[in-house]
mmCIF file of C-alpha atoms in Angstrom:
data_model
loop_
_atom_site.group_PDB
_atom_site.id
_atom_site.type_symbol
_atom_site.label_atom_id
_atom_site.label_comp_id
_atom_site.label_asym_id
_atom_site.label_seq_id
_atom_site.Cartn_x
_atom_site.Cartn_y
_atom_site.Cartn_z
ATOM 1 C CA MET A 197 -7.930 17.275 17.441
ATOM 2 C CA GLN A 198 -6.618 18.140 14.491
ATOM 3 C CA ALA A 199 -8.481 18.404 11.295
ATOM 4 C CA ASN A 200 -4.863 16.313 9.812
ATOM 5 C CA ASP A 201 -5.117 13.777 12.828
ATOM 6 C CA VAL A 202 -8.778 13.360 11.984
ATOM 7 C CA ARG A 203 -8.251 12.533 8.237
ATOM 8 C CA VAL A 204 -5.068 10.308 8.653
ATOM 9 C CA LEU A 205 -7.619 8.576 11.417
ATOM 10 C CA LYS A 206 -10.594 8.340 8.765
ATOM 11 C CA SER A 207 -8.057 7.586 6.236
ATOM 12 C CA ALA A 208 -6.928 4.589 8.502
ATOM 13 C CA ALA A 209 -9.756 3.192 10.087
ATOM 14 C CA LEU A 210 -12.137 3.322 7.059
ATOM 15 C CA PRO A 211 -10.118 0.593 4.687
ATOM 16 C CA THR A 212 -9.083 -1.124 8.090
ATOM 17 C CA LEU A 213 -12.560 -2.103 8.466
ATOM 18 C CA GLY A 214 -13.209 -2.674 4.738
ATOM 19 C CA VAL A 215 -10.270 -5.586 5.201
ATOM 20 C CA GLY A 216 -11.921 -6.324 8.553
ATOM 21 C CA ALA A 217 -15.330 -7.028 6.706
ATOM 22 C CA ILE A 218 -13.478 -9.422 4.359
ATOM 23 C CA ALA A 219 -12.151 -11.083 7.306
ATOM 24 C CA LEU A 220 -14.960 -11.531 9.013
ATOM 25 C CA VAL A 221 -16.834 -13.027 6.565
ATOM 26 C CA ALA A 222 -13.796 -15.159 5.138
ATOM 27 C CA ALA A 223 -13.169 -16.383 8.527
ATOM 28 C CA PHE A 224 -16.997 -17.680 9.035
ATOM 29 C CA VAL A 225 -16.925 -19.133 5.840
ATOM 30 C CA LEU A 226 -13.278 -21.283 7.145
ATOM 31 C CA ALA A 227 -14.337 -21.540 10.858
ATOM 32 C CA GLY A 228 -18.004 -20.869 11.749
ATOM 33 C CA ALA A 229 -19.460 -18.742 13.842
ATOM 34 C CA LYS A 230 -16.186 -19.059 16.372
ATOM 35 C CA GLY A 231 -14.085 -18.283 13.486
ATOM 36 C CA ALA A 232 -16.236 -14.963 12.845
ATOM 37 C CA LEU A 233 -16.354 -13.816 16.348
ATOM 38 C CA GLY A 234 -12.355 -14.112 16.519
ATOM 39 C CA ALA A 235 -12.007 -11.782 13.581
ATOM 40 C CA ALA A 236 -14.562 -9.494 14.895
ATOM 41 C CA ILE A 237 -12.619 -9.324 17.966
ATOM 42 C CA GLY A 238 -9.604 -8.556 15.696
ATOM 43 C CA VAL A 239 -10.676 -5.824 14.195
ATOM 44 C CA LEU A 240 -12.210 -4.530 17.061
ATOM 45 C CA LEU A 241 -8.960 -4.911 18.851
ATOM 46 C CA VAL A 242 -6.928 -3.366 15.715
ATOM 47 C CA CYS A 243 -9.721 -0.043 15.451
ATOM 48 C CA VAL A 244 -9.759 0.636 19.438
ATOM 49 C CA PHE A 245 -5.566 0.247 19.638
ATOM 50 C CA PHE A 246 -4.865 2.117 16.998
ATOM 51 C CA SER A 247 -7.717 5.172 17.556
ATOM 52 C CA VAL A 248 -6.582 5.450 21.432
ATOM 53 C CA SER A 249 -3.011 5.969 19.620
ATOM 54 C CA VAL A 250 -3.673 8.157 17.014
ATOM 55 C CA VAL A 251 -5.765 10.412 19.581
ATOM 56 C CA ALA A 252 -3.003 10.779 22.448
ATOM 57 C CA VAL A 253 -0.327 11.872 20.178
ATOM 58 C CA SER A 254 -2.577 14.529 18.817
ATOM 59 C CA TYR A 255 -3.237 15.464 21.927
ATOM 60 C CA ALA A 256 0.241 15.623 23.012
ATOM 61 C CA ALA A 257 1.402 17.393 20.058
ATOM 62 C CA ARG A 258 -0.623 19.951 20.647
ATOM 63 C CA VAL A 259 1.386 20.146 24.225
ATOM 64 C CA SER A 260 4.895 20.021 23.321
ATOM 65 C CA PRO A 261 7.021 17.616 20.540
ATOM 66 C CA GLN A 262 8.510 15.878 23.575
ATOM 67 C CA LEU A 263 5.357 14.751 24.911
ATOM 68 C CA MET A 264 4.268 13.812 21.408
ATOM 69 C CA ALA A 265 7.239 11.513 20.973
ATOM 70 C CA ILE A 266 6.413 9.952 24.772
ATOM 71 C CA ALA A 267 2.770 9.215 23.913
ATOM 72 C CA ALA A 268 3.882 7.773 20.518
ATOM 73 C CA MET A 269 6.210 5.424 22.695
ATOM 74 C CA GLY A 270 4.376 4.536 25.788
ATOM 75 C CA SER A 271 0.930 3.820 24.106
ATOM 76 C CA TYR A 272 3.027 1.386 21.676
ATOM 77 C CA LEU A 273 4.209 -0.104 25.073
ATOM 78 C CA VAL A 274 0.828 -0.078 26.664
ATOM 79 C CA LYS A 275 -0.775 -1.751 23.378
ATOM 80 C CA VAL A 276 2.174 -4.205 23.578
ATOM 81 C CA ILE A 277 1.612 -5.323 26.587
ATOM 82 C CA VAL A 278 -2.357 -5.037 26.286
ATOM 83 C CA ILE A 279 -2.031 -7.471 23.090
ATOM 84 C CA MET A 280 0.655 -9.807 25.368
ATOM 85 C CA LEU A 281 -1.951 -10.392 28.482
ATOM 86 C CA MET A 282 -4.699 -11.142 25.900
ATOM 87 C CA LEU A 283 -3.013 -13.290 24.490
ATOM 88 C CA ALA A 284 -1.648 -15.181 27.615
ATOM 89 C CA THR A 285 -5.285 -14.756 28.918
ATOM 90 C CA PHE A 286 -7.318 -16.341 26.133
ATOM 91 C CA GLY A 287 -4.819 -18.297 24.227
ATOM 92 C CA ASP A 288 -6.326 -21.612 24.799
ATOM 93 C CA THR A 289 -9.761 -20.482 24.637
ATOM 94 C CA THR A 290 -12.813 -21.751 23.159
ATOM 95 C CA LEU A 291 -14.929 -18.906 22.895
ATOM 96 C CA TRP A 292 -13.620 -18.356 19.412
ATOM 97 C CA ASN A 293 -10.943 -19.555 17.188
ATOM 98 C CA PRO A 294 -7.327 -17.633 17.998
ATOM 99 C CA GLN A 295 -5.980 -18.409 14.080
ATOM 100 C CA ALA A 296 -8.798 -15.962 12.805
ATOM 101 C CA PHE A 297 -8.534 -13.534 15.349
ATOM 102 C CA ALA A 298 -4.292 -13.665 15.238
ATOM 103 C CA TRP A 299 -4.588 -13.156 11.518
ATOM 104 C CA THR A 300 -7.306 -10.182 11.759
ATOM 105 C CA VAL A 301 -5.078 -8.588 14.054
ATOM 106 C CA VAL A 302 -1.781 -9.324 11.707
ATOM 107 C CA VAL A 303 -3.908 -8.290 8.393
ATOM 108 C CA CYS A 304 -5.585 -5.293 10.006
ATOM 109 C CA THR A 305 -2.560 -3.909 11.302
ATOM 110 C CA ILE A 306 -0.709 -3.861 8.448
ATOM 111 C CA VAL A 307 -3.367 -2.344 6.601
ATOM 112 C CA TRP A 308 -4.021 0.620 9.381
ATOM 113 C CA THR A 309 -0.229 1.382 9.222
ATOM 114 C CA ALA A 310 -0.041 1.215 5.482
ATOM 115 C CA PHE A 311 -2.787 3.724 5.010
ATOM 116 C CA GLU A 312 -2.194 5.619 7.904
ATOM 117 C CA VAL A 313 1.420 6.301 6.421
ATOM 118 C CA ARG A 314 -0.315 7.168 3.094
ATOM 119 C CA ALA A 315 -2.191 10.093 4.796
ATOM 120 C CA PHE A 316 0.806 11.213 6.889
ATOM 121 C CA LEU A 317 2.360 11.395 3.486
ATOM 122 C CA LYS A 318 -0.445 13.143 1.813
ATOM 123 C CA THR A 319 -0.904 15.540 4.085
ATOM 124 C CA LYS A 320 0.714 18.649 3.607
ATOM 125 C CA MET A 321 2.005 19.464 7.161
ATOM 126 C CA LEU A 322 5.147 21.945 7.932
ATOM 127 C CA TYR A 323 8.166 20.080 9.355
ATOM 128 C CA VAL A 324 9.550 23.309 10.056
ATOM 129 C CA ASP A 325 8.305 26.486 11.452
ATOM 130 C CA PRO A 326 9.320 29.136 8.697
ATOM 131 C CA ASP A 327 8.717 32.005 11.310
ATOM 132 C CA ALA A 328 10.664 30.686 14.311
ATOM 133 C CA LYS A 329 13.616 33.230 15.465
ATOM 134 C CA VAL A 330 16.996 31.897 15.670
ATOM 135 C CA PRO A 331 18.810 33.233 18.536
ATOM 136 C CA GLY A 332 21.942 34.517 17.487
ATOM 137 C CA GLN A 333 20.241 35.960 13.839
ATOM 138 C CA GLY A 334 18.218 38.817 14.476
ATOM 139 C CA ASP A 335 17.854 41.842 12.137
ATOM 140 C CA ARG A 336 21.129 43.966 11.356
#
C-alpha cells in the first residue's frame, strides 16, 4: 500500500470512528444496550467494508489502471451483496436495535465518503504521466 493510500485511509477512518463513538453513545442513551450494540456493529461494518475497498483498489492500482477500476466496482458489488444478505438475515433480529444499526451505517458511510473525497482532493497525485512517450512524436 502506498503512502498516499494510507493517508487517505487514516483521513477517512479517524473521523468515522469519532462519529461512530458519538453514535454509540447516542444509541445507548436512546435505545439502551441493544442500541449501543447495533451502533457498534454498524461502525464496525462501515470501517471494515471501506478499509477493504481502499486496500483492494490500492493493490489493484499497482498492477494496472484497468484492474483498479475492476477492483473498485467489484468491491462495491460485494459490499452491496453482503449488506443485502446481512439485512435479510438480521432484519428482524432482537439481538440489537435495527434502527440504531441502520442510522449508524448511514451516518458513518456519509462521513467516511466525505473525508475520503477530502483526502483525495488534498493528495498531490499526478493523473497524467509527464514522462510518458507519445507514439509518433519522437525527437526530430
